[in-house]
Coordinates of C-alpha atoms and ligand atoms in Angstrom, one line a residue:
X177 CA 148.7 -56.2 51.1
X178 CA 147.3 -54.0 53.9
X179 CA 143.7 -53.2 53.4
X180 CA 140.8 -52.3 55.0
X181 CA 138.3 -55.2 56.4
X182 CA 134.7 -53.6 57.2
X183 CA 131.7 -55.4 58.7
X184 CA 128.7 -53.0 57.7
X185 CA 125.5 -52.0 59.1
X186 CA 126.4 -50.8 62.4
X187 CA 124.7 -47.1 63.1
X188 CA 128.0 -45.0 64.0
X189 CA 127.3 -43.2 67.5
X190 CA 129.3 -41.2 70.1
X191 CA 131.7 -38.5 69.7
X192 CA 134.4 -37.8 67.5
X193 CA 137.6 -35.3 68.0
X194 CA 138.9 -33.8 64.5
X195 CA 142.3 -32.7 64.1
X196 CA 144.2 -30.1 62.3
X197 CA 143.5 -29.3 59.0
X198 CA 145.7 -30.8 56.5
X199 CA 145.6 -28.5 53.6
X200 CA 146.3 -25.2 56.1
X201 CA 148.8 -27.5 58.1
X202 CA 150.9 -27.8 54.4
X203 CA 150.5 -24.2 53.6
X204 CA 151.5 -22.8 57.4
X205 CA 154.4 -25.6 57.9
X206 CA 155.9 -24.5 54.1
X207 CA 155.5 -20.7 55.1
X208 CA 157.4 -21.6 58.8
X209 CA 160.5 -21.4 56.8
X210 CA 160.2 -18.0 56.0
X211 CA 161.8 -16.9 59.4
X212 CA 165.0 -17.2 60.5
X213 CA 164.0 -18.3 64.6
X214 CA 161.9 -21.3 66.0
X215 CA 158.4 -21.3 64.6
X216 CA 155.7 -23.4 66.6
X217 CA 153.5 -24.8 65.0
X218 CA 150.5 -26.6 66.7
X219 CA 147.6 -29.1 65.9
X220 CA 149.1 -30.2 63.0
X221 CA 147.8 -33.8 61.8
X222 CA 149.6 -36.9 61.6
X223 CA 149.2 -38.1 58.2
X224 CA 151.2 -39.0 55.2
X225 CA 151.3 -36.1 53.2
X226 CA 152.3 -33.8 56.2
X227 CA 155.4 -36.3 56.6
X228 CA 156.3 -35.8 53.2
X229 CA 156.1 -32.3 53.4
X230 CA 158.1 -32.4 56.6
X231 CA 161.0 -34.6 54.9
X232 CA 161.5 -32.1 52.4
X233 CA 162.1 -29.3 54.9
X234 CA 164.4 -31.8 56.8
X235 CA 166.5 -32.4 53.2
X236 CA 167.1 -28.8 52.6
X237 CA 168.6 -28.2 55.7
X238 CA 165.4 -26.8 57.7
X239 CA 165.7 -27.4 61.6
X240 CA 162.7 -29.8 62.8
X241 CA 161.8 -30.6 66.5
X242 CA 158.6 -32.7 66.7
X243 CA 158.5 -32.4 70.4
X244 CA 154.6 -34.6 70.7
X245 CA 152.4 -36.2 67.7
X246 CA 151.0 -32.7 66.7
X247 CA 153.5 -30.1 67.7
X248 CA 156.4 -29.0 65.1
X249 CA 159.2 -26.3 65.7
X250 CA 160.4 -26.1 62.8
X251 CA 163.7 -23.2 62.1
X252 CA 164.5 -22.0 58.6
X253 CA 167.9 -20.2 59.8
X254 CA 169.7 -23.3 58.6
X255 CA 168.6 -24.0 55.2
X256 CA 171.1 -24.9 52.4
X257 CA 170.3 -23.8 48.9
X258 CA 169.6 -26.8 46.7
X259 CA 166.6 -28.6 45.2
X260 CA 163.7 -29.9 46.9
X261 CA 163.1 -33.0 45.6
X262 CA 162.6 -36.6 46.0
X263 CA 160.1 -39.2 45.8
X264 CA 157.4 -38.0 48.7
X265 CA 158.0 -34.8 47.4
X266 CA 156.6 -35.4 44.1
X267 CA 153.9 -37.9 45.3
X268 CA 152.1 -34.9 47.7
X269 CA 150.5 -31.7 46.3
X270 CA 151.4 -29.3 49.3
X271 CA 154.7 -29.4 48.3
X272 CA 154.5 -26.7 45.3
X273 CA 154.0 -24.4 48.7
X274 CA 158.1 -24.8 49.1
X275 CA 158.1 -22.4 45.6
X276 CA 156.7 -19.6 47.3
X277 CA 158.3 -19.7 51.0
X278 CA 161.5 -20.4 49.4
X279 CA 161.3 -17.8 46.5
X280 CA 159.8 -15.2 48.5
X281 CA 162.5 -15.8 51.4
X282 CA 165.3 -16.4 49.3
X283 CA 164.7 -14.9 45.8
X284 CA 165.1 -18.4 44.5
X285 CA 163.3 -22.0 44.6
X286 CA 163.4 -25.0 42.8
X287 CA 161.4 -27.4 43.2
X288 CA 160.2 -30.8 42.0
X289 CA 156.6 -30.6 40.0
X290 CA 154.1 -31.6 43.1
X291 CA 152.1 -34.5 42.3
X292 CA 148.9 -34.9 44.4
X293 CA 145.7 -37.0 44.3
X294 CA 144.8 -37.5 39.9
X295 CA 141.7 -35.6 40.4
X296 CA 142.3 -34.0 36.9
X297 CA 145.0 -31.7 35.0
X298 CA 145.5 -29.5 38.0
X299 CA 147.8 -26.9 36.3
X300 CA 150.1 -24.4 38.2
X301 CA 149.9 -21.4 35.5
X302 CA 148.1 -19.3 38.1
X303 CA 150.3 -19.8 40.3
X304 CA 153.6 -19.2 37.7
X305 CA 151.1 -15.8 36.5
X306 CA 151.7 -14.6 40.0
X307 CA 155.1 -15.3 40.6
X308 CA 155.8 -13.7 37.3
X309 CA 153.8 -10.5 38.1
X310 CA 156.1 -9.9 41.1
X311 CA 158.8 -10.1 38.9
X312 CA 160.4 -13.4 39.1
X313 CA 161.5 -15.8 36.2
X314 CA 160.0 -19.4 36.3
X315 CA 160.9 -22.1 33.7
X316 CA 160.2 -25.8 33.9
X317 CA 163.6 -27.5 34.1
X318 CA 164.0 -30.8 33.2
X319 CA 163.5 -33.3 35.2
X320 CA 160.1 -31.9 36.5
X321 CA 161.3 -29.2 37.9
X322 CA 160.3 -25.5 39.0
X323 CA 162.5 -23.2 39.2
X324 CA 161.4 -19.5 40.2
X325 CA 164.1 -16.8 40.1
X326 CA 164.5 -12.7 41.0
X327 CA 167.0 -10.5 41.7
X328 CA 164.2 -8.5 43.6
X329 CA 160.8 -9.6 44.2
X330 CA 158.2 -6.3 43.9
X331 CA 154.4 -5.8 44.8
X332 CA 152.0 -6.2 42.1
X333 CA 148.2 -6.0 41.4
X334 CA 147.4 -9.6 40.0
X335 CA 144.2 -10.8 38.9
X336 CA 143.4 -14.1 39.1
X337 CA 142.0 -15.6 36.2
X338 CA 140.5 -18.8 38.4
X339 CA 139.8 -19.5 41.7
X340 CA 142.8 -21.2 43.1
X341 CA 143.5 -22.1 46.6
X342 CA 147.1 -23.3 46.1
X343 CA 147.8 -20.2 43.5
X344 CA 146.4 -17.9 46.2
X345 CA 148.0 -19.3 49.0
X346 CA 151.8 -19.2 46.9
X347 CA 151.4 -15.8 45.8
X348 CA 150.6 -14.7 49.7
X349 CA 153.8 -16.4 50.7
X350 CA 156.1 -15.4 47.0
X351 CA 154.5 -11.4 48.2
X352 CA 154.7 -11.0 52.4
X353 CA 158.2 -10.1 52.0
X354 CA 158.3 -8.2 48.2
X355 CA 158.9 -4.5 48.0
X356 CA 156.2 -2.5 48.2
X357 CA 152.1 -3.6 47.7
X358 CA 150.8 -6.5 46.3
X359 CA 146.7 -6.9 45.8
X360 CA 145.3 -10.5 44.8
X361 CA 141.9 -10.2 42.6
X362 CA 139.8 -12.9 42.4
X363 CA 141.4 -14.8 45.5
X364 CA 140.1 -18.1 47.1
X365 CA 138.7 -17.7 50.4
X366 CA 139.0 -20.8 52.1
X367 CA 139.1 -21.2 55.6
X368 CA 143.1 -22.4 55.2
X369 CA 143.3 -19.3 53.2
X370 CA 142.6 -17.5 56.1
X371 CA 144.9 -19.5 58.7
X372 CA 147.7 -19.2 56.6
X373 CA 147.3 -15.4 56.5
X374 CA 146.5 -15.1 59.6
X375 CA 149.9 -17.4 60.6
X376 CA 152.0 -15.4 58.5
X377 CA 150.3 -12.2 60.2
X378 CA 151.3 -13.5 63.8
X379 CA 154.7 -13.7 62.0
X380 CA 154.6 -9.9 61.3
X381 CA 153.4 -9.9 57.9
X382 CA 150.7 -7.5 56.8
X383 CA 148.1 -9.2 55.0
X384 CA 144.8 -7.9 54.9
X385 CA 141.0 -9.3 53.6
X386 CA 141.7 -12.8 53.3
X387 CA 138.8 -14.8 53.9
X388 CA 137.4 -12.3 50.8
X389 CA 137.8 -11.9 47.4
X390 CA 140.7 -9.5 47.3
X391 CA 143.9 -10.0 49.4
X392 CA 146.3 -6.9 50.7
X393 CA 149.6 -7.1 51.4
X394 CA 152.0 -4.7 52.7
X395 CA 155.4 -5.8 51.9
X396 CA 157.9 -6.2 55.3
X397 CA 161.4 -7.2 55.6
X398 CA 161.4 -9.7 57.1
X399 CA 159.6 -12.5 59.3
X400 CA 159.7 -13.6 63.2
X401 CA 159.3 -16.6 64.7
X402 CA 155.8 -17.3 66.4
X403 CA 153.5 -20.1 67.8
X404 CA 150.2 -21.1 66.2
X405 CA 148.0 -23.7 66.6
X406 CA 146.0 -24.7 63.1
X407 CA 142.4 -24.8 62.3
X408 CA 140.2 -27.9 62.4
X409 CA 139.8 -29.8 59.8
X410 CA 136.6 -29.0 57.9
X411 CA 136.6 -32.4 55.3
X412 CA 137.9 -34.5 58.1
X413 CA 134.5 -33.0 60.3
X414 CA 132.5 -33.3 56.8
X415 CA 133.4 -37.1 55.9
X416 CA 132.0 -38.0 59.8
X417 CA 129.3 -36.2 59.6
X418 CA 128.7 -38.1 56.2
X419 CA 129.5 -41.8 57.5
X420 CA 127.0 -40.8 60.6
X421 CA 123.9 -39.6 58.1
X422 CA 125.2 -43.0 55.9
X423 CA 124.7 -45.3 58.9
X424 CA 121.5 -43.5 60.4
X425 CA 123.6 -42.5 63.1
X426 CA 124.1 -40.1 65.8
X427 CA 127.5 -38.5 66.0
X428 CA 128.8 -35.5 68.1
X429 CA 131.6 -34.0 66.0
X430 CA 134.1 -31.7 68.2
X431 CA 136.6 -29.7 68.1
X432 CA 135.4 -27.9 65.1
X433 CA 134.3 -24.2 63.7
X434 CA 130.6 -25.0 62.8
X435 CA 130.4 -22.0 60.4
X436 CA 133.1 -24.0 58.1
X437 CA 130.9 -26.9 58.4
X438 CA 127.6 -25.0 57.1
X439 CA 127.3 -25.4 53.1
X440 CA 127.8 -29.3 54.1
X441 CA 125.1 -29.2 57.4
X442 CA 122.8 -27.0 55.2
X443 CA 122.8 -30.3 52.4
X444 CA 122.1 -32.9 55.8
X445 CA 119.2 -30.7 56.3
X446 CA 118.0 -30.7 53.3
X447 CA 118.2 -34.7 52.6
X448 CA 116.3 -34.9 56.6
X449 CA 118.9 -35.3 59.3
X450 CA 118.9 -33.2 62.4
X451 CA 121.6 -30.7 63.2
X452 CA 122.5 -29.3 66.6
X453 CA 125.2 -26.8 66.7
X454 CA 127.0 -25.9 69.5
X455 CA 130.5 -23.5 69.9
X456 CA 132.7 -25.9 69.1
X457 CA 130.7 -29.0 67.7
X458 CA 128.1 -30.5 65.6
X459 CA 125.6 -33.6 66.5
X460 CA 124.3 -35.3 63.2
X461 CA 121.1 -37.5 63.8
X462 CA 119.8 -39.6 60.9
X463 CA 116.8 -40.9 62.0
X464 CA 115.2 -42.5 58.6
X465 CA 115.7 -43.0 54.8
X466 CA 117.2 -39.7 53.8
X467 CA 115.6 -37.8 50.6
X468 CA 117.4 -37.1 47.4
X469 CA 118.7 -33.4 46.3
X470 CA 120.7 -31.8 44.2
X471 CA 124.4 -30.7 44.6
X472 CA 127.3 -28.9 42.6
X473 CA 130.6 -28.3 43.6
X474 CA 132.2 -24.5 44.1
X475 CA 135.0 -22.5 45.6
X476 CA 133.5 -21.8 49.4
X477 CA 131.7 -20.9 50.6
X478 CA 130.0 -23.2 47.9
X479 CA 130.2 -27.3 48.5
X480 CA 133.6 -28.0 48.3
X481 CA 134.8 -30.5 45.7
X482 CA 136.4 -32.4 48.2
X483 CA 133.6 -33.8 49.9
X484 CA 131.6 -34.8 46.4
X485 CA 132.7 -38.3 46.8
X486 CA 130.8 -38.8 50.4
X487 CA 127.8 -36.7 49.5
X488 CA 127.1 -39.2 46.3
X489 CA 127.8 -41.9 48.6
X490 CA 124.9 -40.7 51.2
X491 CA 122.4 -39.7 47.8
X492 CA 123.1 -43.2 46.1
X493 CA 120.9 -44.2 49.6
X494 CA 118.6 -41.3 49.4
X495 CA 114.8 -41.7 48.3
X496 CA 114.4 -40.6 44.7
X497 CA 117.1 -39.2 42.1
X498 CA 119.8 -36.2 42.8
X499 CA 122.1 -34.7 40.3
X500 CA 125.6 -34.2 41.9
X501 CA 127.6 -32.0 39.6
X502 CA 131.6 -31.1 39.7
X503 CA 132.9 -28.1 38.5
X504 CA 136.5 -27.7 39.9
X505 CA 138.2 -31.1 38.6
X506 CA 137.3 -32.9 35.8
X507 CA 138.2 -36.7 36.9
X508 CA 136.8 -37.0 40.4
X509 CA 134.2 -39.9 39.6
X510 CA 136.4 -42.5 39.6
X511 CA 134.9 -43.9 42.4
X512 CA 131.3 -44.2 40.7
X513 CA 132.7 -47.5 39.3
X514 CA 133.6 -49.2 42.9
X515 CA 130.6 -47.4 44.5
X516 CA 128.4 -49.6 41.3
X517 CA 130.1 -52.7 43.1
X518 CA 127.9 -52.3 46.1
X519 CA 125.1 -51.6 44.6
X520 CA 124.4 -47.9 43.7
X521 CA 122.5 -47.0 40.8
X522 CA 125.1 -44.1 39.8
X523 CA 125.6 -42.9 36.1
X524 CA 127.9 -40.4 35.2
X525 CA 127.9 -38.0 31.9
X526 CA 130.8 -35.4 31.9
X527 CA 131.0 -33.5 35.1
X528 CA 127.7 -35.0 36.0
X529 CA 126.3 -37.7 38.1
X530 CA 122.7 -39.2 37.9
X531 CA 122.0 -40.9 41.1
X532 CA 119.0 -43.1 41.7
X533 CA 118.7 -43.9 45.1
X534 CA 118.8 -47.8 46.2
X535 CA 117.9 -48.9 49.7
X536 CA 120.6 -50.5 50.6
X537 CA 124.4 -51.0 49.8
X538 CA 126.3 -54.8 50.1
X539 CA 129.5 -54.7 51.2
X540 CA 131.9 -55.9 47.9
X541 CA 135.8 -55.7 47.7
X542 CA 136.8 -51.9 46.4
X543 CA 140.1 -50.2 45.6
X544 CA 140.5 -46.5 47.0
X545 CA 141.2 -44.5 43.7
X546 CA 142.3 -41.3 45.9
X547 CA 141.9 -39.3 49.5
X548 CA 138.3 -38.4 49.8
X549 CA 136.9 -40.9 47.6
X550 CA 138.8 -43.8 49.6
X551 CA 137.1 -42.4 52.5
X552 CA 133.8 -42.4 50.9
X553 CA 133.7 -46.1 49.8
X554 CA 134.4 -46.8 53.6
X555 CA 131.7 -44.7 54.7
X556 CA 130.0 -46.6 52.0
X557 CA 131.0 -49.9 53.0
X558 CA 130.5 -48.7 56.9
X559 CA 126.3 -48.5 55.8
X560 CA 126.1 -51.6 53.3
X561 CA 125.4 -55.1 54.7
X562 CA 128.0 -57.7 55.0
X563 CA 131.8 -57.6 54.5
X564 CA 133.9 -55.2 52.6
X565 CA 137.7 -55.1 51.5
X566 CA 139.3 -51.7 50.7
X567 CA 142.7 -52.0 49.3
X568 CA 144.7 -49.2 48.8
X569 CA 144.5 -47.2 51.6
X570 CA 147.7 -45.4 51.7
X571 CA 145.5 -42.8 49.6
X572 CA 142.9 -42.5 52.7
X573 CA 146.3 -42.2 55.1
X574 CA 147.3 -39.2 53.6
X575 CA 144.8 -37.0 55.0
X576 CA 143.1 -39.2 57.8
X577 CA 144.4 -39.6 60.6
X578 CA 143.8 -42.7 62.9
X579 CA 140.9 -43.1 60.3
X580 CA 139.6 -46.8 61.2
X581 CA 140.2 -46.4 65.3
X582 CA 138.3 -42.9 65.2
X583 CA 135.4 -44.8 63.2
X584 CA 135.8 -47.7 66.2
X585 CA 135.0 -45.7 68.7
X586 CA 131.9 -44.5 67.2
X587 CA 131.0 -48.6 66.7
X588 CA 132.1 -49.1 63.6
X589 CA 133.5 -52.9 62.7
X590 CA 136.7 -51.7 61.2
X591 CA 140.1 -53.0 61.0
X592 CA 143.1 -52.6 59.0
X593 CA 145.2 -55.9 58.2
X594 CA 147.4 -57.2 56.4
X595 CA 147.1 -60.9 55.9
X596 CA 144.7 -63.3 55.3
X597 CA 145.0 -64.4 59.3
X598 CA 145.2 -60.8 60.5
X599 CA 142.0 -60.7 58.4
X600 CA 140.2 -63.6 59.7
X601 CA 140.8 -62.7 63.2
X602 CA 139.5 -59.4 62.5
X603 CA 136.0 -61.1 61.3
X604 CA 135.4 -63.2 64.6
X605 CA 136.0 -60.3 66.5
X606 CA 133.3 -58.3 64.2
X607 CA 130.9 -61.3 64.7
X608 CA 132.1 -61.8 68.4
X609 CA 130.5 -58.2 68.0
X610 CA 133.6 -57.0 69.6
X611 CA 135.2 -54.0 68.6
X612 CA 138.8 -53.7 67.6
Ligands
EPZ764 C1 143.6 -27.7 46.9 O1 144.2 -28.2 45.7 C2 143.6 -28.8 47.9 N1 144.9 -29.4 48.0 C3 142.6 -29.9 47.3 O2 142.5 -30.9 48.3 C4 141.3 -29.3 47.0 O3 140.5 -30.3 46.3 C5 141.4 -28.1 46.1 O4 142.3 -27.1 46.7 C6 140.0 -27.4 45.9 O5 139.5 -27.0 47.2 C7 145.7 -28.8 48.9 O6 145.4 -27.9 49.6 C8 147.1 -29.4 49.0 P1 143.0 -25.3 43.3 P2 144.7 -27.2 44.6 O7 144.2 -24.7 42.8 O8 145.3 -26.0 45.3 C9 142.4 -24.9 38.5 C10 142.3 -33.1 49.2 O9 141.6 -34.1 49.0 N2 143.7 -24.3 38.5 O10 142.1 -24.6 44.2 O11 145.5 -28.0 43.7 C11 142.4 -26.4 38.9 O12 142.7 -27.2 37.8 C12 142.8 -32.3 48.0 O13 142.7 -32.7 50.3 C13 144.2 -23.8 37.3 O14 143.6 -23.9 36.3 O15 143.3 -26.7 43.9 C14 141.0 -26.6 39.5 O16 140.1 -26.8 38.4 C15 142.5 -32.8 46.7 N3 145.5 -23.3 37.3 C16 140.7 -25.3 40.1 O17 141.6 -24.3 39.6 C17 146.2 -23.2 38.4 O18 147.3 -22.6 38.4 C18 140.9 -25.2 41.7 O19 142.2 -25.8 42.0 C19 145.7 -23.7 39.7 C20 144.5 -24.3 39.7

């Protein structure tokens, strides 16, 4: 079974490129279909769920060019009406975005229920609330279904009654081409909240104050084709800046936007590391034992849930005890269990973890129970001593790319295999002290 082989120990140093953000790369390649001409779409990642997303465009009759690894042209002139569904579908989360490009292009979508990481209930009644307020009918069909109807779609003033990034995001795409104005209350204000308006903008819709707490939108007729490049990823910069404090490292992060970055440099500083910002890029230098503090996760500008997973891994090493509390999902500890394995003096009661910091980790053999907390226990496994196995990985390859050769080049002893010889060899080169 292909797994992860880690030697720990190693300080990671040197520089690391981060790509396009996933999450705005699902939400801008699901709104590309709205227009009826070419649609360029740049700096997209090459992971799983993106492929997945992708194929579903592909199925329902979308044109796709992928003309180099991050590049998609992707034309919705050809789409056939039918269902979006099928197994990668219904495995990725970003999918759900197909119910508002396709009802807000087309009046109609129907889509399989997305799926995602089991992080907790993750409902989509906000996101049904909003559809509905713009005057479409939405049932759940049977088998897992969506579908979302209207014989016309028209501006509304919706409030939401949580913070949602994936409600916000399908109501922008469900309203850019409704008659009339639609205003979003209580919107999420991510930084892919903001791409994807800013996308559809460059598309010629008129979406205002995204990136705030309430969202504008001027219906238009329709949508033209554009090129975009997408934002870096701020969890892909946040997990290496993570693994370098983990390690007591010195990594340069680049190709970033720093102010993304800060409610997760703001925690490094607190626990002791050094921070260097420049336009584009970070440097994270962990000279010594880092100190223990206290964290809770929030919509941002607040710490985002989906680096709670790395920041427990970096406390569980800090001096003293930190309270890491989650408030957006309720079943994102899984990994306390694993983490336990290697040593880490980690309790958890309800949305709570009590974290005693240990000195050191030892490496143990760990299953990835989703996306971020996979990439955790390698960060984990990157800072404990001796070996480590992590198995399931196809979790950590839906949102990292070229995730154990980026951790390589920054000296990590890293492999992926698949066999017990592929493994082996792997180990003499780690003790070789080669690399690779
Ligand atoms: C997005 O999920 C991301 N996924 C998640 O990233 C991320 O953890 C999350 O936002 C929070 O930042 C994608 O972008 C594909 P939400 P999403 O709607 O949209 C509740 C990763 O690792 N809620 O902002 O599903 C919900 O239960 C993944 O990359 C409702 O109650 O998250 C949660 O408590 C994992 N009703 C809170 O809102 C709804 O209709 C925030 O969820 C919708 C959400």
């Amino acid at each position: 079974m292909e797994h992860y082989v880690v030697k720990g120990g190693n300080p990671l140093s040197g520089e690391v490129e981060i790509a396009g953000a996933k999450n705005a790369a699902l939400a801008i390649l699901a709104a590309a279909i709205m227009a009826n001409e070419p649609v360029t779409v740049e700096n997209v990642p090459d992971v799983s769920d993106i492929r997945a997303l992708v194929g579903a465009i592909e199925q329902i009759g979308g044109g796709v060019e992928h003309p180099d690894r991050h590049t998609y042209i992707l034309n919705g002139a050809t789409i056939v009406d039918g269902p979006v569904d099928n197994e990668a579908v219904r495995r990725i989360r970003g999918s759900y975005y197909l119910i508002g490009s396709l009802l807000g292009k087309y009046r109609k979508a129907e889509v399989a229920l997305p799926g995602g990481c089991n992080i907790g209930l993750r409902p989509i009644d906000q996101h049904i609330k909003g559809f509905r307020a713009l005057g479409a009918s939405v049932s759940l069909a049977s088998p897992g279904m969506v579908v979302a109807k209207a014989q016309e779609l028209n501006g509304s003033h919706i409030y939401m009654d949580v913070v949602s990034v994936g409600a916000t995001i399908n109501i922008v795409m469900a309203a850019v081409m409704a008659r009339g104005n639609t205003i979003i209350e209580n919107a999420a204000k991510e930084p892919h909240v903001v791409d994807l308006a800013n996308f559809l903008n460059s598309m010629g819709a008129r979406i205002r104050g995204a990136g705030t707490d309430v969202i504008r939108i001027k219906g238009v007729e329709r949508l033209h084709g554009t090129e975009y490049s997408i934002i870096p990823d701020q969890i892909e910069a946040g997990t290496y800046m993570y693994a370098a404090a983990a390690t007591r490292g010195d990594v340069t992060i680049t190709n970033v936007i720093p102010k993304h970055l800060e409610c997760m440099t703001a925690k490094l500083i607190e626990m002791g590391c050094e921070i260097t910002e420049s336009d584009d890029s970070v440097r994270i230098v962990a000279a010594r034992r880092l100190e223990h503090t206290n964290v809770k996760t929030l919509p941002y500008p607040g710490f985002p849930t989906d680096m709670q997973p790395q920041i427990s891994v970096l406390l569980g090493l800090a001096r003293g005890t930190s309270i890491v509390t989650e408030s957006i999902f309720e079943n994102r500890f899984k990994y306390t269990d694993e983490l336990a394995k290697m040593g880490a003096a980690i309790r958890v009661e309800g949305n709570t973890a009590i974290i005693d910091g240990v000195e050191n980790y030892t490496g143990a053999n760990i299953s990835a129970p989703d996306l971020r907390a996979g990439a955790a226990l390698v960060t984990a496994a990157l800072a404990a001593s001796g070996y480590s196995e992590i198995y399931d990985i196809h979790f950590i390859e839906r949102g990292y790319e070229d995730f154990p050769e980026k951790l390589r080049s920054l000296g990590a002893c890293i492999a992926k295999v698949d066999s017990a010889e592929e493994e082996r060899k792997a180990v003499n080169r780690f003790n070789l002290r080669v690399v690779g």
